[in-house]
mmCIF file of C-alpha atoms in Angstrom:
data_model
loop_
_atom_site.group_PDB
_atom_site.id
_atom_site.type_symbol
_atom_site.label_atom_id
_atom_site.label_comp_id
_atom_site.label_asym_id
_atom_site.label_seq_id
_atom_site.Cartn_x
_atom_site.Cartn_y
_atom_site.Cartn_z
ATOM 1 C CA MET A 8 0.000 0.000 0.000
ATOM 2 C CA LYS A 9 1.308 3.416 -0.912
ATOM 3 C CA ALA A 10 0.889 6.425 1.360
ATOM 4 C CA THR A 11 1.344 10.028 0.366
ATOM 5 C CA ILE A 12 1.467 12.591 3.148
ATOM 6 C CA TYR A 13 1.125 16.280 2.479
ATOM 7 C CA ILE A 14 2.484 18.551 5.203
ATOM 8 C CA THR A 15 1.511 22.191 4.922
ATOM 9 C CA LEU A 16 1.843 25.267 7.095
ATOM 10 C CA LYS A 17 -1.296 26.235 8.958
ATOM 11 C CA ASN A 18 -3.166 29.324 7.847
ATOM 12 C CA GLY A 19 -1.767 32.414 9.484
ATOM 13 C CA VAL A 20 1.723 30.963 9.926
ATOM 14 C CA LEU A 21 4.228 33.132 8.095
ATOM 15 C CA ASP A 22 5.894 31.293 5.206
ATOM 16 C CA PRO A 23 8.941 33.323 4.143
ATOM 17 C CA GLN A 24 10.016 30.652 1.644
ATOM 18 C CA GLY A 25 6.623 30.705 -0.066
ATOM 19 C CA LYS A 26 6.855 34.487 -0.142
ATOM 20 C CA ALA A 27 10.317 34.339 -1.754
ATOM 21 C CA ILE A 28 9.038 31.911 -4.409
ATOM 22 C CA GLU A 29 6.069 34.193 -5.060
ATOM 23 C CA ASN A 30 8.387 37.175 -5.562
ATOM 24 C CA ALA A 31 10.730 35.185 -7.815
ATOM 25 C CA LEU A 32 7.826 34.081 -10.017
ATOM 26 C CA GLY A 33 6.721 37.694 -10.324
ATOM 27 C CA GLN A 34 10.245 38.712 -11.358
ATOM 28 C CA LEU A 35 10.255 35.976 -14.010
ATOM 29 C CA GLY A 36 7.158 37.510 -15.507
ATOM 30 C CA PHE A 37 4.567 35.009 -14.289
ATOM 31 C CA ASP A 38 1.618 37.266 -13.578
ATOM 32 C CA GLY A 39 -1.448 36.452 -11.583
ATOM 33 C CA VAL A 40 0.175 34.299 -8.877
ATOM 34 C CA ASN A 41 -1.851 35.520 -5.933
ATOM 35 C CA SER A 42 0.020 33.607 -3.252
ATOM 36 C CA VAL A 43 2.443 30.712 -2.783
ATOM 37 C CA ARG A 44 2.700 28.381 0.205
ATOM 38 C CA GLN A 45 5.474 25.804 0.437
ATOM 39 C CA GLY A 46 5.139 22.439 2.158
ATOM 40 C CA LYS A 47 6.506 18.891 2.236
ATOM 41 C CA LEU A 48 5.497 15.689 0.497
ATOM 42 C CA ILE A 49 6.410 12.341 2.040
ATOM 43 C CA GLU A 50 5.874 9.068 0.167
ATOM 44 C CA MET A 51 5.864 5.684 1.874
ATOM 45 C CA ASP A 52 5.547 2.110 0.802
ATOM 46 C CA LEU A 53 3.717 0.229 3.566
ATOM 47 C CA ALA A 54 3.374 -3.463 4.307
ATOM 48 C CA ASP A 55 -0.181 -2.867 5.559
ATOM 49 C CA THR A 56 -3.091 -4.421 3.714
ATOM 50 C CA ASP A 57 -5.858 -2.885 5.807
ATOM 51 C CA ALA A 58 -6.445 0.752 4.883
ATOM 52 C CA SER A 59 -8.014 1.882 8.130
ATOM 53 C CA ALA A 60 -5.231 0.324 10.221
ATOM 54 C CA ALA A 61 -2.680 1.988 7.951
ATOM 55 C CA GLU A 62 -4.433 5.307 8.262
ATOM 56 C CA SER A 63 -4.423 5.239 12.034
ATOM 57 C CA ARG A 64 -0.726 4.299 12.101
ATOM 58 C CA LEU A 65 0.075 7.126 9.703
ATOM 59 C CA GLN A 66 -1.909 9.527 11.857
ATOM 60 C CA GLU A 67 0.279 8.544 14.809
ATOM 61 C CA MET A 68 3.461 8.872 12.718
ATOM 62 C CA CYS A 69 2.447 12.371 11.702
ATOM 63 C CA GLU A 70 1.689 13.445 15.250
ATOM 64 C CA LYS A 71 4.858 11.913 16.719
ATOM 65 C CA LEU A 72 7.414 12.832 14.078
ATOM 66 C CA LEU A 73 6.441 13.812 10.554
ATOM 67 C CA ALA A 74 4.579 17.042 11.299
ATOM 68 C CA ASN A 75 4.875 19.654 14.009
ATOM 69 C CA THR A 76 1.233 20.314 14.751
ATOM 70 C CA VAL A 77 2.023 23.670 16.354
ATOM 71 C CA ILE A 78 2.536 25.084 12.867
ATOM 72 C CA GLU A 79 1.715 22.328 10.387
ATOM 73 C CA ASN A 80 -1.315 20.438 9.079
ATOM 74 C CA PHE A 81 -1.046 17.009 7.500
ATOM 75 C CA ASP A 82 -3.174 15.216 4.953
ATOM 76 C CA ILE A 83 -2.874 11.450 4.403
ATOM 77 C CA ARG A 84 -3.718 9.775 1.077
ATOM 78 C CA LEU A 85 -3.633 6.016 0.581
ATOM 79 C CA SER A 86 -3.556 4.040 -2.642
ATOM 80 C CA ASP A 87 -2.952 0.417 -3.599
ATOM 81 C CA THR A 88 0.533 -0.382 -4.819
ATOM 82 C CA GLU A 89 0.434 -1.181 -8.503
ATOM 83 C CA MET B 21 27.184 20.175 40.850
ATOM 84 C CA ARG B 22 27.311 17.367 38.298
ATOM 85 C CA ALA B 23 26.434 18.064 34.684
ATOM 86 C CA ALA B 24 25.769 15.982 31.580
ATOM 87 C CA VAL B 25 26.112 17.262 28.006
ATOM 88 C CA ILE B 26 24.124 15.278 25.442
ATOM 89 C CA VAL B 27 25.989 14.707 22.185
ATOM 90 C CA PHE B 28 23.908 14.116 19.066
ATOM 91 C CA PRO B 29 25.343 13.293 15.650
ATOM 92 C CA GLY B 30 25.868 16.810 14.299
ATOM 93 C CA SER B 31 26.236 18.599 17.643
ATOM 94 C CA ASN B 32 29.091 21.084 17.355
ATOM 95 C CA CYS B 33 28.942 23.214 20.505
ATOM 96 C CA ASP B 34 29.118 20.308 22.958
ATOM 97 C CA ARG B 35 32.819 20.788 23.701
ATOM 98 C CA ASP B 36 32.486 24.580 23.976
ATOM 99 C CA VAL B 37 29.827 24.099 26.639
ATOM 100 C CA ALA B 38 32.017 21.533 28.378
ATOM 101 C CA VAL B 39 34.868 24.075 28.493
ATOM 102 C CA CYS B 40 32.532 26.643 30.100
ATOM 103 C CA LEU B 41 31.262 24.150 32.668
ATOM 104 C CA GLU B 42 34.822 23.155 33.525
ATOM 105 C CA ALA B 43 35.762 26.816 33.939
ATOM 106 C CA ALA B 44 32.797 27.131 36.306
ATOM 107 C CA GLY B 45 34.128 24.192 38.301
ATOM 108 C CA THR B 46 32.549 20.957 37.068
ATOM 109 C CA LYS B 47 33.713 18.530 34.405
ATOM 110 C CA PRO B 48 30.562 17.281 32.641
ATOM 111 C CA ASP B 49 29.824 13.748 31.485
ATOM 112 C CA MET B 50 29.459 13.669 27.707
ATOM 113 C CA VAL B 51 26.503 11.401 26.914
ATOM 114 C CA TRP B 52 25.932 9.964 23.434
ATOM 115 C CA HIS B 53 22.377 10.254 22.085
ATOM 116 C CA GLY B 54 22.001 6.482 21.765
ATOM 117 C CA GLU B 55 22.277 5.932 25.530
ATOM 118 C CA THR B 56 19.125 4.923 27.342
ATOM 119 C CA SER B 57 20.264 6.052 30.791
ATOM 120 C CA LEU B 58 21.896 9.156 32.218
ATOM 121 C CA PRO B 59 24.468 9.499 34.988
ATOM 122 C CA ALA B 60 23.383 11.186 38.217
ATOM 123 C CA CYS B 61 23.428 14.912 37.474
ATOM 124 C CA ASP B 62 21.946 18.269 38.489
ATOM 125 C CA LEU B 63 22.111 19.842 35.041
ATOM 126 C CA ILE B 64 21.566 18.475 31.542
ATOM 127 C CA VAL B 65 22.774 20.536 28.574
ATOM 128 C CA LEU B 66 21.465 20.087 25.036
ATOM 129 C CA PRO B 67 24.158 21.844 22.991
ATOM 130 C CA GLY B 68 24.056 23.783 19.745
ATOM 131 C CA GLY B 69 24.759 22.281 16.363
ATOM 132 C CA PHE B 70 22.938 20.582 13.534
ATOM 133 C CA SER B 71 21.711 17.338 15.057
ATOM 134 C CA TYR B 72 20.864 14.773 12.370
ATOM 135 C CA GLY B 73 21.715 17.360 9.721
ATOM 136 C CA ASP B 74 18.535 19.296 10.581
ATOM 137 C CA TYR B 75 16.632 16.662 8.564
ATOM 138 C CA LEU B 76 12.823 16.904 8.508
ATOM 139 C CA ARG B 77 12.716 19.814 11.002
ATOM 140 C CA CYS B 78 15.511 21.178 13.200
ATOM 141 C CA GLY B 79 15.624 19.124 16.378
ATOM 142 C CA SER B 80 12.850 16.720 15.378
ATOM 143 C CA MET B 81 15.055 13.647 14.997
ATOM 144 C CA ALA B 82 17.082 14.427 18.117
ATOM 145 C CA ALA B 83 13.868 14.873 20.120
ATOM 146 C CA ASN B 84 13.017 11.256 19.324
ATOM 147 C CA SER B 85 16.461 9.778 20.001
ATOM 148 C CA PRO B 86 16.773 7.178 22.790
ATOM 149 C CA VAL B 87 18.412 9.409 25.415
ATOM 150 C CA MET B 88 15.664 12.027 25.187
ATOM 151 C CA ARG B 89 13.136 9.805 26.939
ATOM 152 C CA GLU B 90 15.386 9.922 29.977
ATOM 153 C CA VAL B 91 16.056 13.656 29.595
ATOM 154 C CA VAL B 92 12.312 14.358 29.579
ATOM 155 C CA ALA B 93 11.785 12.123 32.613
ATOM 156 C CA ARG B 94 14.602 13.868 34.529
ATOM 157 C CA ALA B 95 13.246 17.280 33.590
ATOM 158 C CA HIS B 96 9.821 16.303 34.915
ATOM 159 C CA ALA B 97 11.532 15.135 38.109
ATOM 160 C CA GLY B 98 13.119 18.571 38.561
ATOM 161 C CA THR B 99 16.582 18.310 37.010
ATOM 162 C CA ALA B 100 17.654 21.598 35.399
ATOM 163 C CA VAL B 101 17.916 21.498 31.598
ATOM 164 C CA LEU B 102 19.617 24.068 29.376
ATOM 165 C CA GLY B 103 19.039 23.936 25.617
ATOM 166 C CA ILE B 104 21.142 26.273 23.497
ATOM 167 C CA CYS B 105 20.261 26.996 19.859
ATOM 168 C CA ASN B 106 19.710 23.514 18.373
ATOM 169 C CA GLY B 107 19.134 22.429 21.983
ATOM 170 C CA PHE B 108 16.261 24.934 22.222
ATOM 171 C CA GLN B 109 14.814 23.483 19.004
ATOM 172 C CA VAL B 110 15.053 20.001 20.539
ATOM 173 C CA LEU B 111 13.290 21.200 23.718
ATOM 174 C CA THR B 112 10.324 22.512 21.714
ATOM 175 C CA GLU B 113 10.184 19.407 19.521
ATOM 176 C CA CYS B 114 10.132 17.069 22.537
ATOM 177 C CA GLY B 115 7.433 19.121 24.242
ATOM 178 C CA LEU B 116 9.381 20.346 27.284
ATOM 179 C CA LEU B 117 8.921 23.901 26.008
ATOM 180 C CA PRO B 118 5.990 25.285 23.988
ATOM 181 C CA GLY B 119 6.141 26.775 20.496
ATOM 182 C CA VAL B 120 8.523 26.168 17.640
ATOM 183 C CA LEU B 121 11.611 27.755 16.069
ATOM 184 C CA MET B 122 10.844 28.589 12.450
ATOM 185 C CA ARG B 123 13.006 29.670 9.534
ATOM 186 C CA ASN B 124 14.436 33.165 10.043
ATOM 187 C CA ARG B 125 12.171 35.886 8.700
ATOM 188 C CA ASP B 126 14.705 37.067 6.100
ATOM 189 C CA LEU B 127 15.711 33.515 5.026
ATOM 190 C CA ASN B 128 19.346 34.169 5.969
ATOM 191 C CA PHE B 129 21.613 32.316 8.353
ATOM 192 C CA VAL B 130 22.368 34.959 10.986
ATOM 193 C CA CYS B 131 25.720 34.847 12.767
ATOM 194 C CA ARG B 132 26.458 37.948 14.832
ATOM 195 C CA ASN B 133 26.360 39.459 18.291
ATOM 196 C CA THR B 134 22.930 40.411 19.584
ATOM 197 C CA ARG B 135 21.938 42.669 22.452
ATOM 198 C CA LEU B 136 19.700 40.819 24.894
ATOM 199 C CA ASN B 137 17.567 41.971 27.789
ATOM 200 C CA VAL B 138 17.548 39.656 30.773
ATOM 201 C CA THR B 139 13.856 39.812 31.635
ATOM 202 C CA ARG B 140 13.839 37.241 34.418
ATOM 203 C CA THR B 141 16.553 36.791 37.019
ATOM 204 C CA ASP B 142 15.029 34.298 39.470
ATOM 205 C CA THR B 143 16.136 31.193 37.554
ATOM 206 C CA PRO B 144 19.205 29.043 38.257
ATOM 207 C CA PHE B 145 20.605 30.300 34.951
ATOM 208 C CA THR B 146 20.111 34.040 35.288
ATOM 209 C CA HIS B 147 20.298 34.946 38.967
ATOM 210 C CA LEU B 148 23.758 36.524 38.569
ATOM 211 C CA TYR B 149 22.417 39.055 36.054
ATOM 212 C CA GLU B 150 20.747 42.318 37.021
ATOM 213 C CA ALA B 151 17.033 42.657 36.292
ATOM 214 C CA ASP B 152 16.555 44.084 32.781
ATOM 215 C CA GLU B 153 20.302 44.136 32.253
ATOM 216 C CA GLU B 154 21.398 44.381 28.633
ATOM 217 C CA ILE B 155 24.031 41.824 27.694
ATOM 218 C CA ILE B 156 25.715 40.874 24.430
ATOM 219 C CA ILE B 157 25.578 37.235 23.308
ATOM 220 C CA PRO B 158 26.059 35.957 19.745
ATOM 221 C CA VAL B 159 23.490 34.065 17.709
ATOM 222 C CA ALA B 160 24.262 31.678 14.843
ATOM 223 C CA HIS B 161 21.188 30.086 13.345
ATOM 224 C CA ASN B 162 18.926 29.665 10.350
ATOM 225 C CA GLU B 163 15.806 28.664 12.328
ATOM 226 C CA GLY B 164 15.506 30.926 15.350
ATOM 227 C CA ASN B 165 12.220 32.634 14.647
ATOM 228 C CA TYR B 166 10.206 31.765 17.761
ATOM 229 C CA PHE B 167 6.561 31.140 16.976
ATOM 230 C CA ALA B 168 3.636 30.110 19.148
ATOM 231 C CA ASP B 169 -0.090 30.690 18.926
ATOM 232 C CA ASP B 170 -1.517 33.779 20.614
ATOM 233 C CA ASP B 171 -2.825 31.890 23.651
ATOM 234 C CA THR B 172 0.623 30.428 24.278
ATOM 235 C CA LEU B 173 2.307 33.830 23.934
ATOM 236 C CA VAL B 174 -0.146 35.339 26.409
ATOM 237 C CA ARG B 175 0.522 32.469 28.803
ATOM 238 C CA LEU B 176 4.313 32.854 28.460
ATOM 239 C CA GLN B 177 3.959 36.525 29.387
ATOM 240 C CA GLY B 178 1.470 35.902 32.168
ATOM 241 C CA GLU B 179 3.530 33.127 33.760
ATOM 242 C CA ASN B 180 6.728 35.149 33.376
ATOM 243 C CA GLN B 181 8.358 32.450 31.261
ATOM 244 C CA ILE B 182 10.216 34.790 28.909
ATOM 245 C CA VAL B 183 13.807 35.007 30.174
ATOM 246 C CA PHE B 184 15.678 36.720 27.329
ATOM 247 C CA THR B 185 14.406 39.094 24.660
ATOM 248 C CA TYR B 186 16.334 40.699 21.822
ATOM 249 C CA ALA B 187 16.880 44.357 22.654
ATOM 250 C CA SER B 188 14.761 46.877 20.797
ATOM 251 C CA GLY B 189 15.717 46.947 17.102
ATOM 252 C CA ASP B 190 18.019 43.943 17.386
ATOM 253 C CA ASN B 191 15.660 41.034 16.634
ATOM 254 C CA PRO B 192 17.697 38.977 14.138
ATOM 255 C CA ASN B 193 15.053 36.488 13.034
ATOM 256 C CA GLY B 194 11.508 37.849 13.414
ATOM 257 C CA ALA B 195 10.796 36.016 16.677
ATOM 258 C CA SER B 196 7.392 36.733 18.247
ATOM 259 C CA LEU B 197 7.615 39.241 21.120
ATOM 260 C CA ASP B 198 11.389 39.457 20.416
ATOM 261 C CA ILE B 199 11.742 36.169 22.309
ATOM 262 C CA ALA B 200 15.324 34.876 22.560
ATOM 263 C CA GLY B 201 14.833 32.439 25.456
ATOM 264 C CA ILE B 202 12.015 30.938 27.539
ATOM 265 C CA THR B 203 11.609 28.583 30.477
ATOM 266 C CA ASP B 204 9.048 25.994 31.417
ATOM 267 C CA PRO B 205 6.647 26.970 34.240
ATOM 268 C CA THR B 206 9.145 25.801 36.901
ATOM 269 C CA GLY B 207 11.973 28.015 35.627
ATOM 270 C CA ARG B 208 14.314 25.022 35.562
ATOM 271 C CA VAL B 209 14.140 24.185 31.851
ATOM 272 C CA LEU B 210 15.619 26.991 29.741
ATOM 273 C CA GLY B 211 15.790 27.144 25.961
ATOM 274 C CA MET B 212 17.601 30.005 24.220
ATOM 275 C CA MET B 213 18.795 30.725 20.689
ATOM 276 C CA PRO B 214 21.874 32.850 21.587
ATOM 277 C CA HIS B 215 25.103 31.061 22.511
ATOM 278 C CA PRO B 216 26.359 32.043 26.002
ATOM 279 C CA GLU B 217 29.261 29.590 25.621
ATOM 280 C CA ARG B 218 30.601 31.624 22.707
ATOM 281 C CA ARG B 219 31.070 34.749 24.809
ATOM 282 C CA ALA B 220 32.188 33.413 28.146
ATOM 283 C CA GLU B 221 35.707 34.801 28.468
ATOM 284 C CA LYS B 222 37.426 38.064 27.634
ATOM 285 C CA ALA B 223 39.565 36.466 24.911
ATOM 286 C CA LEU B 224 36.324 35.827 22.999
ATOM 287 C CA GLY B 225 35.430 39.510 23.010
ATOM 288 C CA GLY B 226 33.396 39.518 26.194
ATOM 289 C CA ALA B 227 32.291 37.378 29.098
ATOM 290 C CA ASP B 228 28.556 38.057 29.424
ATOM 291 C CA GLY B 229 27.823 34.349 28.972
ATOM 292 C CA ARG B 230 30.080 33.353 31.824
ATOM 293 C CA ARG B 231 27.638 34.384 34.549
ATOM 294 C CA MET B 232 25.108 31.852 33.281
ATOM 295 C CA PHE B 233 27.477 28.942 33.923
ATOM 296 C CA ASP B 234 28.769 30.414 37.193
ATOM 297 C CA GLY B 235 25.165 31.009 38.248
ATOM 298 C CA VAL B 236 24.043 27.464 37.541
ATOM 299 C CA MET B 237 27.101 26.175 39.373
ATOM 300 C CA GLU B 238 26.368 28.344 42.388
ATOM 301 C CA MET B 239 22.681 27.530 42.591
ATOM 302 C CA LEU B 240 22.847 23.794 41.921
ATOM 303 C CA SER B 241 25.845 22.964 44.105
#
């Protein structure tokens, strides 16, 4: 089973890197980029076969290590390994 | 007083802190992060550096290393803990201190002297400073921008947990409330971004950091 975890900054948390990317895009002539937020993407290959068990383990992984919930949100997506 | 300095892979201020502790009168035990027990000690220091290469988030890997379970247990039992720079990041990641150290506002690594106000002097670490004294201590970090939600900031102020602030106009990283260092509610767990061990003798340009180590020595002996 494949897991994809998106870790993003919470609303209201300043993201200077996103801001720098936004400014750089503007300087390159890409108009109309209203805002940019930068985050992390973590991919995992899991031995689990039961999706709900996998999801609850991933939830725990995110809370214990992968995300800092003071400033970050996480979103877990599961798919079958092809 | 007996002290232990935790050494993580990537720590680089562990020996500097050891030199300061020795100058203050105690030779610390250097404890590798993979240990699961700690020697008897009155002070635990989490030194500066780049533990685990700052992978994932600064301090996040170190906060989950084997020795930290024991550090957290000792802290809860009343042992004094000092986290400097990366050590401060580890203290927030392991939950002994609230908030988080984010990327510096201007996206630059900042390495320079900063003027600090000592805003609390009734801790083992700061009792040799004068109230509201301005001291000069260097910072050297990329992630020192202290952030916490509004409720936490109000609580830190209300409980008098802010120990060091950057002096007016000298905030190097965008930290909320100009916070440079905070304690837990007991005053015995201190995390700070500036490096007192880097300005602890005259040959280093000044000795403002020295009183922190002398103070801990005096109070915990």
